XYZ file of C-alpha atoms in Angstrom:
508
model
C 0.000 0.000 0.000
C 2.581 2.550 1.159
C 4.515 2.719 -2.090
C 1.278 3.066 -4.070
C 0.079 6.144 -2.183
C 0.708 9.600 -3.736
C 4.138 11.042 -2.892
C 2.633 14.397 -1.906
C 0.382 12.719 0.662
C 3.211 10.606 2.064
C 5.378 13.718 2.439
C 2.571 15.524 4.277
C 2.180 12.580 6.654
C 5.933 12.401 7.219
C 6.020 16.116 8.025
C 3.192 15.843 10.549
C 4.715 12.842 12.326
C 8.313 14.131 12.435
C 7.183 17.611 13.493
C 5.250 16.099 16.384
C 8.201 13.883 17.306
C 10.552 16.893 17.167
C 8.914 18.080 20.403
C 9.830 14.859 22.235
C 12.379 16.536 24.518
C 9.610 18.761 25.870
C 7.642 15.709 27.034
C 10.208 13.009 27.783
C 11.991 12.810 31.100
C 15.478 11.341 31.132
C 15.631 8.352 33.437
C 19.324 8.832 34.264
C 22.335 11.033 33.480
C 23.409 8.450 30.907
C 20.294 9.125 28.822
C 21.804 11.638 26.420
C 19.147 11.193 23.739
C 15.453 10.576 24.366
C 13.417 8.269 22.131
C 11.068 9.976 19.631
C 7.498 10.176 20.907
C 4.566 9.219 18.693
C 1.086 9.635 20.106
C -1.108 6.877 18.686
C -4.243 9.021 18.455
C -2.306 11.799 16.729
C -0.872 9.209 14.341
C -4.372 8.044 13.382
C -5.559 11.630 12.882
C -2.474 12.543 10.839
C -2.922 9.446 8.681
C -6.577 10.198 8.007
C -5.818 13.857 7.247
C -2.862 13.162 4.953
C -4.427 10.397 2.875
C -8.058 11.609 2.897
C -8.835 8.426 4.790
C -12.050 7.600 6.600
C -11.966 6.737 10.273
C -13.251 3.235 10.911
C -15.613 2.316 13.733
C -16.170 -1.373 13.261
C -16.183 -2.793 16.750
C -13.430 -5.318 17.366
C -11.814 -5.503 13.918
C -8.902 -3.212 14.872
C -9.074 -1.346 11.562
C -8.434 2.328 12.090
C -8.809 3.844 8.627
C -9.842 3.146 5.056
C -8.496 4.685 1.856
C -10.372 4.808 -1.435
C -8.071 4.959 -4.462
C -10.847 4.334 -6.978
C -10.279 0.822 -8.297
C -8.402 -0.135 -5.111
C -9.442 0.319 -1.504
C -7.330 -0.208 1.590
C -8.319 -1.151 5.121
C -5.571 -0.076 7.472
C -4.669 -1.104 10.992
C -2.520 1.728 12.363
C 0.042 0.933 15.048
C 3.013 2.497 16.764
C 5.522 0.706 18.976
C 9.240 0.738 19.618
C 11.446 -0.861 17.022
C 12.627 -3.365 19.642
C 9.131 -4.153 20.966
C 7.684 -7.659 20.822
C 4.115 -8.947 20.350
C 1.379 -6.363 19.766
C -2.319 -6.588 20.573
C -4.446 -6.971 17.433
C -7.865 -8.187 18.639
C -10.028 -8.807 21.681
C -12.640 -11.517 22.173
C -13.889 -10.685 25.652
C -17.561 -10.669 24.643
C -17.456 -14.219 23.269
C -14.715 -15.753 25.429
C -17.271 -17.541 27.681
C -17.834 -19.851 24.686
C -14.302 -21.150 25.196
C -14.426 -21.557 28.986
C -14.687 -25.366 28.866
C -11.535 -25.669 26.756
C -9.628 -23.239 28.977
C -10.715 -25.087 32.120
C -9.557 -28.406 30.676
C -6.191 -26.901 29.688
C -5.726 -25.570 33.205
C -6.748 -28.841 34.852
C -4.414 -30.852 32.613
C -1.492 -28.623 33.545
C -2.152 -28.478 37.281
C 0.353 -31.226 38.163
C 2.902 -30.549 35.402
C 6.122 -28.591 35.868
C 7.516 -27.869 32.390
C 6.198 -26.249 29.218
C 7.080 -29.343 27.205
C 4.881 -31.500 29.447
C 2.034 -28.991 29.247
C 2.319 -28.741 25.463
C 2.257 -32.497 25.047
C -0.821 -32.843 27.257
C -2.722 -29.869 25.804
C -1.632 -29.797 22.163
C -5.038 -30.859 20.817
C -6.796 -28.315 23.035
C -4.462 -25.482 22.008
C -5.113 -26.397 18.379
C -8.889 -26.479 18.859
C -8.902 -23.112 20.614
C -6.553 -21.554 18.042
C -8.943 -22.600 15.273
C -11.929 -21.165 17.165
C -10.084 -17.876 17.608
C -9.065 -17.857 13.947
C -12.627 -18.445 12.734
C -13.929 -15.407 14.619
C -10.944 -13.298 13.616
C -11.424 -14.212 9.954
C -15.148 -13.457 10.043
C -14.404 -9.969 11.355
C -11.757 -9.330 8.704
C -13.980 -10.539 5.855
C -16.972 -8.569 7.115
C -14.935 -5.357 7.306
C -13.498 -5.876 3.828
C -16.964 -6.330 2.350
C -18.253 -3.327 4.293
C -15.612 -1.222 2.546
C -16.071 -2.860 -0.857
C -19.787 -2.031 -0.921
C -22.333 -3.591 -3.241
C -23.488 -3.385 -6.839
C -26.342 -1.184 -7.944
C -26.422 -2.838 -11.368
C -25.267 -6.236 -12.669
C -22.647 -4.489 -14.806
C -21.038 -2.648 -11.876
C -17.448 -3.527 -10.986
C -16.504 -3.470 -7.308
C -13.110 -2.258 -6.174
C -10.418 -4.617 -4.935
C -9.889 -4.391 -1.173
C -6.523 -4.939 0.479
C -5.937 -4.935 4.233
C -2.583 -3.960 5.726
C -0.969 -2.946 8.984
C 0.762 0.424 8.809
C 3.360 0.739 11.553
C 5.556 3.538 12.899
C 8.473 2.364 15.047
C 10.517 5.008 16.909
C 14.152 4.260 17.685
C 15.185 3.547 21.308
C 16.846 6.108 23.567
C 20.522 7.007 23.235
C 20.689 6.399 19.490
C 20.224 8.833 16.628
C 16.464 9.583 16.688
C 14.614 8.038 13.767
C 11.174 6.697 12.960
C 10.918 3.518 10.895
C 7.894 3.099 8.630
C 6.740 -0.505 8.392
C 4.016 -2.426 6.614
C 2.807 -5.995 6.811
C -0.191 -7.967 5.650
C -3.474 -7.898 7.553
C -4.553 -11.299 6.322
C -7.036 -13.827 7.659
C -5.418 -16.573 9.702
C -4.735 -19.654 7.562
C -6.777 -22.141 9.591
C -5.613 -25.176 7.611
C -1.968 -24.418 8.434
C -2.296 -23.590 12.126
C 0.259 -25.297 14.327
C 0.836 -25.069 18.071
C 3.992 -27.179 18.158
C 7.512 -26.073 17.366
C 10.043 -23.602 18.675
C 8.430 -20.861 20.757
C 4.882 -22.160 20.214
C 2.399 -23.586 22.684
C 2.361 -22.673 26.374
C 4.080 -19.359 27.136
C 4.527 -19.873 30.901
C 4.073 -22.817 33.234
C 2.260 -20.509 35.648
C -0.254 -19.495 32.949
C -0.927 -22.575 30.794
C -4.007 -20.970 29.192
C -1.755 -18.415 27.486
C -0.252 -19.916 24.341
C 1.271 -19.146 20.937
C 0.405 -20.533 17.527
C 1.440 -19.929 13.930
C -0.206 -20.195 10.513
C 3.068 -20.059 8.597
C 2.703 -16.333 7.918
C 2.496 -14.820 11.390
C 2.994 -15.939 14.981
C 0.080 -15.199 17.328
C -0.302 -15.225 21.106
C -3.560 -15.614 23.005
C -3.911 -14.449 26.620
C -6.917 -15.850 28.437
C -7.333 -13.397 31.330
C -8.316 -10.554 28.998
C -9.102 -12.727 25.957
C -6.734 -10.791 23.716
C -4.868 -11.836 20.594
C -1.343 -10.580 19.925
C 0.839 -10.849 16.841
C 4.576 -10.695 16.203
C 5.290 -8.029 13.587
C 8.828 -9.179 12.724
C 9.823 -5.529 13.186
C 13.194 -5.343 11.436
C 11.955 -7.113 8.303
C 8.929 -4.919 7.559
C 10.724 -1.546 7.384
C 10.110 0.466 4.188
C 11.576 3.848 5.140
C 13.431 5.545 7.986
C 12.770 9.175 8.861
C 15.345 11.213 10.803
C 13.941 13.293 13.664
C 15.488 16.642 14.634
C 14.509 17.846 18.094
C 13.573 21.536 18.365
C 15.457 23.632 20.883
C 12.622 25.866 22.075
C 9.424 23.844 22.175
C 7.800 26.186 24.703
C 7.647 29.065 22.226
C 5.835 26.842 19.743
C 3.120 26.076 22.284
C 2.962 29.740 23.251
C 1.833 30.779 19.763
C -0.423 27.853 18.903
C -3.536 29.982 19.471
C -2.568 32.150 16.496
C -3.333 29.273 14.127
C -6.845 29.097 12.707
C -7.781 25.520 11.819
C -9.523 24.675 8.567
C -13.223 24.056 8.900
C -14.372 20.482 8.319
C -17.764 19.424 7.078
C -19.612 17.947 10.027
C -22.945 16.152 10.040
C -25.958 18.268 10.888
C -27.354 15.528 13.109
C -26.506 11.935 14.046
C -28.394 9.043 15.587
C -27.002 5.681 16.680
C -29.447 2.795 16.867
C -29.209 -0.772 18.083
C -30.007 -3.557 15.646
C -32.949 -5.522 17.007
C -32.419 -9.132 16.004
C -35.679 -11.021 15.613
C -35.967 -14.578 14.395
C -38.580 -14.019 11.690
C -38.347 -10.351 10.708
C -35.900 -7.569 10.035
C -32.562 -9.115 9.121
C -34.171 -12.563 9.266
C -37.316 -11.771 7.284
C -36.535 -14.616 4.859
C -36.942 -17.146 7.687
C -40.639 -16.438 8.191
C -43.562 -18.093 6.471
C -44.016 -17.972 2.713
C -45.185 -14.697 1.142
C -47.072 -16.508 -1.625
C -50.478 -14.936 -2.126
C -53.558 -16.734 -0.816
C -56.196 -15.076 -3.018
C -58.021 -17.156 -5.622
C -56.624 -20.370 -4.088
C -53.191 -19.408 -5.360
C -51.399 -21.754 -2.985
C -53.655 -24.691 -3.734
C -53.124 -24.125 -7.467
C -49.346 -24.050 -6.961
C -49.355 -27.404 -5.118
C -51.600 -28.997 -7.763
C -49.398 -27.691 -10.572
C -46.267 -28.991 -8.827
C -47.804 -32.427 -8.215
C -48.819 -32.734 -11.849
C -45.375 -31.621 -13.068
C -43.400 -34.159 -11.016
C -45.855 -37.068 -10.643
C -44.001 -39.186 -13.212
C -40.631 -38.531 -11.536
C -41.703 -39.601 -8.041
C -42.866 -42.862 -6.498
C -46.269 -43.136 -4.859
C -44.545 -43.294 -1.473
C -42.610 -40.100 -2.207
C -45.736 -38.286 -3.394
C -47.596 -39.343 -0.238
C -44.755 -37.992 1.905
C -44.019 -34.723 0.107
C -47.337 -33.138 -0.783
C -49.310 -33.470 2.490
C -46.377 -31.799 4.251
C -46.090 -29.101 1.601
C -49.818 -28.430 1.907
C -49.555 -28.091 5.677
C -46.655 -25.647 5.385
C -48.346 -23.495 2.729
C -51.988 -23.671 3.824
C -51.508 -23.084 7.570
C -51.402 -19.497 8.818
C -48.286 -19.440 10.968
C -49.219 -16.087 12.453
C -47.210 -16.063 15.686
C -43.592 -16.770 16.512
C -44.700 -19.778 18.548
C -46.464 -21.216 15.501
C -43.528 -20.364 13.235
C -41.292 -22.310 15.620
C -43.455 -25.357 14.835
C -43.280 -24.681 11.093
C -39.464 -24.407 10.855
C -38.624 -28.100 11.577
C -41.424 -29.244 9.238
C -39.948 -27.131 6.450
C -36.439 -28.418 7.083
C -37.543 -32.068 7.178
C -39.413 -31.653 3.890
C -36.492 -30.015 2.094
C -33.994 -32.540 3.491
C -36.224 -35.321 2.153
C -36.618 -33.819 -1.342
C -32.989 -32.787 -1.942
C -31.508 -36.242 -2.722
C -34.593 -37.215 -4.751
C -35.063 -34.380 -7.234
C -33.001 -31.156 -7.334
C -35.439 -29.285 -9.607
C -38.355 -30.042 -7.292
C -36.205 -29.040 -4.330
C -35.452 -25.644 -5.892
C -39.109 -24.938 -6.629
C -40.264 -25.924 -3.159
C -37.468 -24.019 -1.434
C -38.247 -20.802 -3.325
C -41.858 -20.971 -2.234
C -41.693 -22.148 1.385
C -39.120 -19.473 2.201
C -39.106 -15.791 1.442
C -36.282 -14.564 -0.755
C -32.949 -14.719 1.078
C -32.138 -11.163 0.088
C -35.268 -9.680 1.619
C -33.863 -7.111 3.988
C -35.211 -4.483 6.336
C -33.256 -2.038 8.465
C -35.669 -1.024 11.178
C -35.811 2.229 13.118
C -36.559 1.580 16.810
C -39.739 3.302 18.016
C -40.108 4.769 14.545
C -43.279 6.793 15.158
C -41.707 8.549 18.141
C -38.492 9.129 16.182
C -40.245 10.713 13.178
C -42.416 12.803 15.488
C -39.397 14.131 17.378
C -37.160 14.492 14.305
C -39.666 15.043 11.451
C -37.111 16.448 8.996
C -34.201 14.082 9.646
C -34.840 11.879 6.614
C -36.990 14.173 4.471
C -38.143 17.779 4.394
C -41.773 16.837 3.823
C -44.125 14.798 5.999
C -42.313 11.534 6.885
C -45.713 9.804 7.073
C -46.824 10.994 3.629
C -48.683 8.430 1.518
C -46.631 9.546 -1.494
C -43.407 7.514 -1.494
C -41.507 10.258 -3.304
C -42.050 12.484 -0.254
C -40.311 9.834 1.856
C -37.333 9.320 -0.468
C -33.781 10.444 0.313
C -30.194 9.770 -0.751
C -28.453 7.131 1.369
C -24.687 6.684 1.408
C -23.101 3.645 3.059
C -19.808 4.068 4.905
C -16.996 3.283 4.482
C -17.696 2.098 0.908
C -19.541 5.337 -0.046
C -21.980 3.299 -2.132
C -24.844 5.736 -2.745
C -28.437 4.972 -3.727
C -31.973 6.344 -3.448
C -33.773 5.007 -0.378
C -37.055 5.612 1.388
C -38.715 5.086 4.747
C -41.733 2.811 4.627
C -44.077 0.253 6.229
C -46.131 0.879 9.384
C -45.070 4.148 11.022
C -42.235 4.316 8.468
C -40.306 1.823 10.562
C -38.021 0.495 7.800
C -35.283 1.949 5.613
C -35.675 0.372 2.175
C -34.528 0.704 -1.420
C -36.238 -0.431 -4.600
C -33.220 0.217 -6.831
C -30.844 -2.297 -5.291
C -32.886 -4.377 -2.853
C -31.502 -7.730 -3.968
C -27.906 -6.458 -3.990
C -28.298 -4.623 -0.688
C -29.831 -7.613 1.076
C -27.221 -10.002 -0.289
C -24.386 -7.653 0.676
C -25.604 -7.135 4.241
C -26.336 -10.815 4.847
C -23.486 -12.576 3.045
C -20.732 -9.990 3.202
C -21.227 -7.711 6.209
C -22.581 -10.437 8.521
C -20.857 -13.350 6.762
C -23.981 -15.525 6.777
C -24.379 -18.667 4.699
C -27.472 -19.357 2.604
C -30.541 -19.619 4.851
C -28.463 -18.974 7.979
C -30.217 -16.664 10.415
C -28.483 -13.758 12.108
C -28.140 -14.342 15.857
C -26.997 -12.080 18.661
C -23.984 -14.357 19.091
C -22.961 -13.940 15.431
C -23.381 -10.159 15.561
C -21.394 -10.047 18.796
C -18.576 -12.108 17.310
C -18.334 -9.693 14.369
C -18.473 -6.626 16.587
C -21.583 -5.187 14.914
C -24.719 -4.574 16.950
C -25.923 -1.224 15.663
C -25.779 1.433 12.984
C -25.257 5.184 12.898
C -27.209 7.560 10.669
C -25.585 10.942 9.967
C -27.471 13.740 8.212
C -25.654 16.029 5.789
C -27.072 18.715 3.519
C -27.802 16.474 0.538
C -27.612 12.922 1.869
C -27.654 10.641 4.899
C -24.815 8.244 5.691
C -25.205 4.829 7.294
C -22.438 2.812 8.909
C -22.586 -0.399 10.906
C -21.040 0.020 14.358
C -20.535 -1.555 17.765
C -22.480 0.050 20.618
C -20.731 -0.667 23.895
C -23.424 -1.206 26.557
C -21.008 0.164 29.149
C -20.140 3.258 27.113
C -23.177 4.204 25.071
C -22.816 7.003 22.494
C -24.427 10.357 23.242
C -26.558 10.132 20.102
C -28.125 6.755 20.964
C -31.810 6.486 20.057
C -33.769 3.677 21.680
C-alpha cells in the first residue's frame, strides 16, 4: 500500500509525524544522566488523525476488527490497521474476544486442569496440544469473520449487474521510533493484515504452545505467515510483527530547541473548517428470528387469493408425478400443503413450522433437485429480503420530522419519503425511502436484492438460509448502525455500541 500512495500525501504525513516527534524533549523525562538522547514520541491518536488527514482516509468504527482507517483509491481500496511501537518491541495486541470468550471456557478449564500437576512447558504442550489447536482454530474463525466482514463493508455492493466493485486490500501500517541514546529516527513498516490460515495452524515447534508454566491458558500458535499469542485473562490476541523485516523507510527526527515558544503561539493558528454532520443518531439492531434481518426465515409470502397456494401445489404435483414414487408423493405433498396452507401467524407457531420445512427439504434434496429448488423458493421468502428497522419509529419521526426528508415523513406519497443514502466506508450511494407501518423500515427499490445479499453474506458473513443471531453479531463486533445527516444525503455505517459506554446520540 505505502509505495502506491501519492508522494505528496506521504510527504505531508511524514512532516506531521516528524514535526510532532521533534517536540519529544519537551515531554520526555530522562531516566538517568546516561540518557543523552530521548526516544522519539509518537502519540497513537495523533498518528491516526495525521494518517486520516494526509491520505483523505475515513476513520473506521467497526467494533473489534482493529481497523483504524480506510483509503479509497478508486479501483483499489485499503483497510488499514494503524500501530506504533518501539522498534525493539515484541508482540502487539491486534484483537479482543472478551464478549465471546465464555464460549471457550470449557476448553480453557480443561487446559488448566491438565497442567495443574505438570512442571515444564514441554509437558504442558504435550498434554494440551489438541486443546491449544482447537482453541486456536476457534479464535481464527472469529478473527477471519471480522476481517472478511470489514473488507466487504468497505467494498460495498453493486447497484447494477454491470457494476465492478473495487479490490480491497488490508494492511498494517506501523511507525516504530528508535530507542533512547541512538540517533532519533522513525521507521515506517508495513505488513499484511490477512485472515489466519486455519488449515496451516500449528501449536507445536520452537516458541509455540504454552508461554509460561504458571499461565498454561496463554499460548502461541502460527499459521506459517504470522505468529500469534492468546492471553486468556483478557481474551486478547497478539501478533509478532517481525519488526526489522517490515521496514520500508526511515525518517530522521530533529529535536527543536525551544518547544515552549511553539506552544505559546499555537492559538494564532486558525484551523480549517471540516464538514460535520448536521445531526446523528445511533441505533441498536434488534435481532428477531422471523423479521428484520431474518425476514426470509418467516412463512411464505405466496399470495392466498383465488386459491393461489392450492393451485401451486396442484401444478407442482402434476409436473413431477411421473418422476416420483407413490410413497414419495404421499410424503411430500401433504407436508407441503400443511406448510403453505396453515397461517403461521405467531412466533410460537412459526417455531413449529421451521422443523417441518427443514424435514421436507432434506427429504426432497436427494430425490429431485429441480423439485427441491421450486419448493425451497416458495416455502421461504427470498434470502435477500432485507429491512433495516428504526426503533420506536413513530416517536423518532415525530421528534425528528425532517431528519430523513423535508416533507411529511408519514406521507402516503413515497416520493415524499425518499432520500439519498450513502453507506460508509464504501460510499456506495443509492436512493432510499422510509416505509411500512409508522415508516419503521429503511428500504430501497433500486438495489434491494444487492443490498440484502451484501448485508447478509458480506457484512454479517452468513451462509445461505443462515439466520443472524446475537452471538454472530457479537462475534463480528456489529450490533448497531449510525445515521448521519448532511445537507444532501444521509450516511449509514454499521457500528458496535458498547453497553457500558453508550454514544451520546443513541436512540432507543
